């Protein structure tokens, strides 16, 4: 078995040196300020051993990676009834596509495209004030990451609110079908804010551990969800976690994963480890360019693809 610490270190060094870094997202103006040269990689196992390379402790905007955790919370609140409001099929469309919603009567394809994640946020919001719902999400992240200092970057949230016309269109459209139940501004407010949570690779990898170990967080010492639910969330991450780049990610990396336009990716090696990687430059599908390449190299060298070594 190759030495994990060495492999992670070598990959971090290789990635830092590469000239092809992708394009930093700029449709949310505040995200454009990210340093394209940043790169971090952390792998954590059930014993809490962390193999870390590069900018492992610098917080970045987790963006759509938050959707894994809001999906977990919403399933905990309403169980499988959630699947009446959102599907679980890959979309094959860009993350903010409107066309598909019209064809499918306002029911988003899956919980990870923007429309689906906004519908999931609406489920968490129902019966609460936006502030309470957001507090619930943030506390969940702090609990899973074993870090009470995790915060929402208000500048990023405000920047997305100012420019989030496409998400507002998706939310209003779903409201017209009754898929969104709360005032659209409230739902979007909570959505923009949970996307703006800032975390480091180390914190994110720690937070993902419950998905690697059958729903039980080995370091928090708590059962977060059932093993069956963890398995299913991993399945949705594998098939839908990278928008219309999900097939390519499964082909090259072979792990359940979820990307965010801040350049982060959370990837799960069932029974073995939780991984977070961060490099702000994105590929054409909106997924971290070097993040994906680093994960491909890591799974290959460790023999970690769920499809076989
Ligand atoms: N907050 C971003 C948006 O709604 C999330 C997109 C992403 O990370 O892929 O546009």
mmCIF file of N, CA, C and O and ligand atoms in Angstrom, residues 27-28 31 61-67 95-96 112-115 117-118 156 160 164 166-167 170 188 191-196 241 243 258-264 282 285-287, ligand 1:
data_model
loop_
_atom_site.group_PDB
_atom_site.id
_atom_site.type_symbol
_atom_site.label_atom_id
_atom_site.label_comp_id
_atom_site.label_asym_id
_atom_site.label_seq_id
_atom_site.Cartn_x
_atom_site.Cartn_y
_atom_site.Cartn_z
ATOM 1 N N UNK A 27 -19.050 34.963 -12.045
ATOM 2 C CA UNK A 27 -20.460 35.385 -12.109
ATOM 3 C C UNK A 27 -20.981 35.778 -10.732
ATOM 4 O O UNK A 27 -21.961 36.489 -10.605
ATOM 5 N N UNK A 28 -20.304 35.297 -9.673
ATOM 6 C CA UNK A 28 -20.510 35.862 -8.339
ATOM 7 C C UNK A 28 -19.266 36.719 -8.102
ATOM 8 O O UNK A 28 -18.166 36.185 -7.882
ATOM 9 N N UNK A 31 -16.357 35.978 -5.685
ATOM 10 C CA UNK A 31 -15.554 34.752 -5.859
ATOM 11 C C UNK A 31 -14.361 34.992 -6.779
ATOM 12 O O UNK A 31 -13.353 34.291 -6.712
ATOM 13 N N UNK A 61 -14.907 29.471 -0.061
ATOM 14 C CA UNK A 61 -16.371 29.457 -0.140
ATOM 15 C C UNK A 61 -16.826 28.069 -0.598
ATOM 16 O O UNK A 61 -16.524 27.658 -1.720
ATOM 17 N N UNK A 62 -17.564 27.354 0.254
ATOM 18 C CA UNK A 62 -17.876 25.959 -0.109
ATOM 19 C C UNK A 62 -18.959 25.884 -1.184
ATOM 20 O O UNK A 62 -19.098 24.858 -1.844
ATOM 21 N N UNK A 63 -19.730 26.961 -1.351
ATOM 22 C CA UNK A 63 -20.767 27.011 -2.400
ATOM 23 C C UNK A 63 -21.604 25.737 -2.457
ATOM 24 O O UNK A 63 -22.161 25.339 -1.470
ATOM 25 N N UNK A 64 -21.625 25.060 -3.600
ATOM 26 C CA UNK A 64 -22.575 23.946 -3.758
ATOM 27 C C UNK A 64 -22.246 22.710 -2.936
ATOM 28 O O UNK A 64 -23.066 21.797 -2.861
ATOM 29 N N UNK A 65 -21.068 22.666 -2.330
ATOM 30 C CA UNK A 65 -20.789 21.511 -1.462
ATOM 31 C C UNK A 65 -21.756 21.533 -0.277
ATOM 32 O O UNK A 65 -22.122 20.479 0.255
ATOM 33 N N UNK A 66 -22.229 22.747 0.081
ATOM 34 C CA UNK A 66 -23.206 22.852 1.176
ATOM 35 C C UNK A 66 -24.474 22.053 0.865
ATOM 36 O O UNK A 66 -25.204 21.649 1.767
ATOM 37 N N UNK A 67 -24.722 21.786 -0.410
ATOM 38 C CA UNK A 67 -25.963 21.095 -0.800
ATOM 39 C C UNK A 67 -26.004 19.649 -0.297
ATOM 40 O O UNK A 67 -27.074 19.088 -0.118
ATOM 41 N N UNK A 95 -25.580 23.726 -14.283
ATOM 42 C CA UNK A 95 -26.094 23.786 -12.908
ATOM 43 C C UNK A 95 -27.251 24.747 -12.715
ATOM 44 O O UNK A 95 -28.029 24.613 -11.804
ATOM 45 N N UNK A 96 -27.377 25.741 -13.616
ATOM 46 C CA UNK A 96 -28.431 26.740 -13.403
ATOM 47 C C UNK A 96 -29.431 26.748 -14.563
ATOM 48 O O UNK A 96 -30.042 27.763 -14.852
ATOM 49 N N UNK A 112 -28.885 18.605 -6.314
ATOM 50 C CA UNK A 112 -27.594 19.286 -6.412
ATOM 51 C C UNK A 112 -27.529 20.351 -7.498
ATOM 52 O O UNK A 112 -26.645 21.208 -7.473
ATOM 53 N N UNK A 113 -28.421 20.287 -8.498
ATOM 54 C CA UNK A 113 -28.483 21.441 -9.401
ATOM 55 C C UNK A 113 -29.110 22.593 -8.599
ATOM 56 O O UNK A 113 -29.759 22.360 -7.571
ATOM 57 N N UNK A 114 -28.918 23.820 -9.057
ATOM 58 C CA UNK A 114 -29.369 24.943 -8.236
ATOM 59 C C UNK A 114 -30.853 24.864 -7.888
ATOM 60 O O UNK A 114 -31.244 25.072 -6.740
ATOM 61 N N UNK A 115 -31.709 24.559 -8.888
ATOM 62 C CA UNK A 115 -33.154 24.528 -8.632
ATOM 63 C C UNK A 115 -33.461 23.511 -7.531
ATOM 64 O O UNK A 115 -34.231 23.798 -6.597
ATOM 65 N N UNK A 117 -31.478 22.348 -5.169
ATOM 66 C CA UNK A 117 -30.946 22.766 -3.874
ATOM 67 C C UNK A 117 -31.798 23.879 -3.271
ATOM 68 O O UNK A 117 -31.971 23.947 -2.052
ATOM 69 N N UNK A 118 -32.346 24.740 -4.121
ATOM 70 C CA UNK A 118 -33.224 25.805 -3.617
ATOM 71 C C UNK A 118 -34.511 25.164 -3.056
ATOM 72 O O UNK A 118 -35.005 25.555 -1.998
ATOM 73 N N UNK A 156 -19.627 37.407 0.507
ATOM 74 C CA UNK A 156 -19.945 36.508 -0.605
ATOM 75 C C UNK A 156 -21.464 36.361 -0.737
ATOM 76 O O UNK A 156 -22.021 36.414 -1.842
ATOM 77 N N UNK A 160 -23.633 37.436 -4.059
ATOM 78 C CA UNK A 160 -24.503 36.539 -4.831
ATOM 79 C C UNK A 160 -25.939 37.052 -4.855
ATOM 80 O O UNK A 160 -26.632 36.941 -5.864
ATOM 81 N N UNK A 164 -27.783 37.344 -8.262
ATOM 82 C CA UNK A 164 -28.373 36.009 -8.411
ATOM 83 C C UNK A 164 -29.686 35.999 -9.198
ATOM 84 O O UNK A 164 -30.653 35.353 -8.787
ATOM 85 N N UNK A 166 -30.502 34.612 -12.009
ATOM 86 C CA UNK A 166 -30.883 33.305 -12.552
ATOM 87 C C UNK A 166 -31.507 32.430 -11.453
ATOM 88 O O UNK A 166 -32.527 31.781 -11.656
ATOM 89 N N UNK A 167 -30.898 32.434 -10.275
ATOM 90 C CA UNK A 167 -31.474 31.657 -9.177
ATOM 91 C C UNK A 167 -32.836 32.212 -8.769
ATOM 92 O O UNK A 167 -33.734 31.448 -8.411
ATOM 93 N N UNK A 170 -35.290 30.819 -11.219
ATOM 94 C CA UNK A 170 -35.585 29.406 -10.922
ATOM 95 C C UNK A 170 -36.555 29.306 -9.735
ATOM 96 O O UNK A 170 -37.529 28.549 -9.776
ATOM 97 N N UNK A 188 -34.378 32.155 -0.961
ATOM 98 C CA UNK A 188 -33.118 32.508 -1.628
ATOM 99 C C UNK A 188 -32.099 33.052 -0.628
ATOM 100 O O UNK A 188 -30.907 32.765 -0.736
ATOM 101 N N UNK A 191 -30.561 30.174 1.025
ATOM 102 C CA UNK A 191 -29.735 29.454 0.039
ATOM 103 C C UNK A 191 -28.398 30.180 -0.201
ATOM 104 O O UNK A 191 -27.324 29.580 -0.125
ATOM 105 N N UNK A 192 -28.476 31.481 -0.481
ATOM 106 C CA UNK A 192 -27.236 32.231 -0.754
ATOM 107 C C UNK A 192 -26.292 32.178 0.450
ATOM 108 O O UNK A 192 -25.076 32.089 0.297
ATOM 109 N N UNK A 193 -26.900 32.237 1.639
ATOM 110 C CA UNK A 193 -26.054 32.251 2.837
ATOM 111 C C UNK A 193 -25.415 30.890 3.104
ATOM 112 O O UNK A 193 -24.268 30.824 3.530
ATOM 113 N N UNK A 194 -26.159 29.783 2.871
ATOM 114 C CA UNK A 194 -25.477 28.511 3.167
ATOM 115 C C UNK A 194 -24.409 28.211 2.109
ATOM 116 O O UNK A 194 -23.404 27.563 2.397
ATOM 117 N N UNK A 195 -24.615 28.722 0.885
ATOM 118 C CA UNK A 195 -23.558 28.563 -0.130
ATOM 119 C C UNK A 195 -22.309 29.364 0.257
ATOM 120 O O UNK A 195 -21.203 29.039 -0.176
ATOM 121 N N UNK A 196 -22.500 30.414 1.055
ATOM 122 C CA UNK A 196 -21.386 31.316 1.402
ATOM 123 C C UNK A 196 -20.651 30.894 2.672
ATOM 124 O O UNK A 196 -19.796 31.632 3.167
ATOM 125 N N UNK A 241 -23.280 14.806 -8.587
ATOM 126 C CA UNK A 241 -22.487 15.757 -7.806
ATOM 127 C C UNK A 241 -21.662 16.759 -8.592
ATOM 128 O O UNK A 241 -21.146 17.726 -8.043
ATOM 129 N N UNK A 243 -22.760 18.173 -11.726
ATOM 130 C CA UNK A 243 -23.581 18.719 -12.821
ATOM 131 C C UNK A 243 -23.429 17.865 -14.064
ATOM 132 O O UNK A 243 -23.385 16.640 -13.962
ATOM 133 N N UNK A 258 -18.872 15.938 -4.493
ATOM 134 C CA UNK A 258 -19.696 17.127 -4.769
ATOM 135 C C UNK A 258 -18.770 18.315 -4.914
ATOM 136 O O UNK A 258 -17.925 18.575 -4.052
ATOM 137 N N UNK A 259 -18.959 19.042 -6.005
ATOM 138 C CA UNK A 259 -18.117 20.211 -6.267
ATOM 139 C C UNK A 259 -18.864 21.502 -5.932
ATOM 140 O O UNK A 259 -20.081 21.504 -5.787
ATOM 141 N N UNK A 260 -18.116 22.584 -5.839
ATOM 142 C CA UNK A 260 -18.710 23.912 -5.662
ATOM 143 C C UNK A 260 -17.955 24.901 -6.529
ATOM 144 O O UNK A 260 -16.767 24.666 -6.831
ATOM 145 N N UNK A 261 -18.618 25.990 -6.933
ATOM 146 C CA UNK A 261 -17.939 26.947 -7.815
ATOM 147 C C UNK A 261 -16.843 27.747 -7.105
ATOM 148 O O UNK A 261 -16.114 28.491 -7.755
ATOM 149 N N UNK A 262 -16.715 27.570 -5.787
ATOM 150 C CA UNK A 262 -15.572 28.162 -5.089
ATOM 151 C C UNK A 262 -14.299 27.364 -5.371
ATOM 152 O O UNK A 262 -13.210 27.758 -4.955
ATOM 153 N N UNK A 263 -14.436 26.215 -6.051
ATOM 154 C CA UNK A 263 -13.262 25.415 -6.411
ATOM 155 C C UNK A 263 -13.014 24.235 -5.484
ATOM 156 O O UNK A 263 -12.005 23.551 -5.608
ATOM 157 N N UNK A 264 -13.937 23.993 -4.561
ATOM 158 C CA UNK A 264 -13.784 22.853 -3.654
ATOM 159 C C UNK A 264 -14.470 21.614 -4.199
ATOM 160 O O UNK A 264 -15.402 21.712 -5.008
ATOM 161 N N UNK A 282 -11.845 26.755 -12.450
ATOM 162 C CA UNK A 282 -12.863 25.766 -12.833
ATOM 163 C C UNK A 282 -12.707 25.333 -14.286
ATOM 164 O O UNK A 282 -12.129 26.048 -15.103
ATOM 165 N N UNK A 285 -17.468 22.842 -17.142
ATOM 166 C CA UNK A 285 -18.715 22.426 -16.489
ATOM 167 C C UNK A 285 -18.880 23.075 -15.106
ATOM 168 O O UNK A 285 -19.856 22.819 -14.409
ATOM 169 N N UNK A 286 -17.903 23.920 -14.707
ATOM 170 C CA UNK A 286 -18.011 24.622 -13.426
ATOM 171 C C UNK A 286 -17.459 23.829 -12.252
ATOM 172 O O UNK A 286 -17.785 24.104 -11.101
ATOM 173 N N UNK A 287 -16.615 22.830 -12.530
ATOM 174 C CA UNK A 287 -16.003 22.026 -11.469
ATOM 175 C C UNK A 287 -14.499 22.333 -11.405
ATOM 176 O O UNK A 287 -13.892 22.642 -12.426
HETATM 177 N N1 LIG B 1 -24.242 29.597 -4.992
HETATM 178 C C1 LIG B 1 -23.917 29.124 -6.318
HETATM 179 C C2 LIG B 1 -25.063 29.420 -7.261
HETATM 180 O O1 LIG B 1 -26.174 29.273 -6.878
HETATM 181 C C3 LIG B 1 -23.635 27.663 -6.233
HETATM 182 C C4 LIG B 1 -23.220 27.053 -7.550
HETATM 183 C C5 LIG B 1 -22.119 26.042 -7.392
HETATM 184 O O2 LIG B 1 -21.369 26.030 -6.444
HETATM 185 O O3 LIG B 1 -22.003 25.195 -8.270
HETATM 186 O O4 LIG B 1 -24.894 29.825 -8.373
#
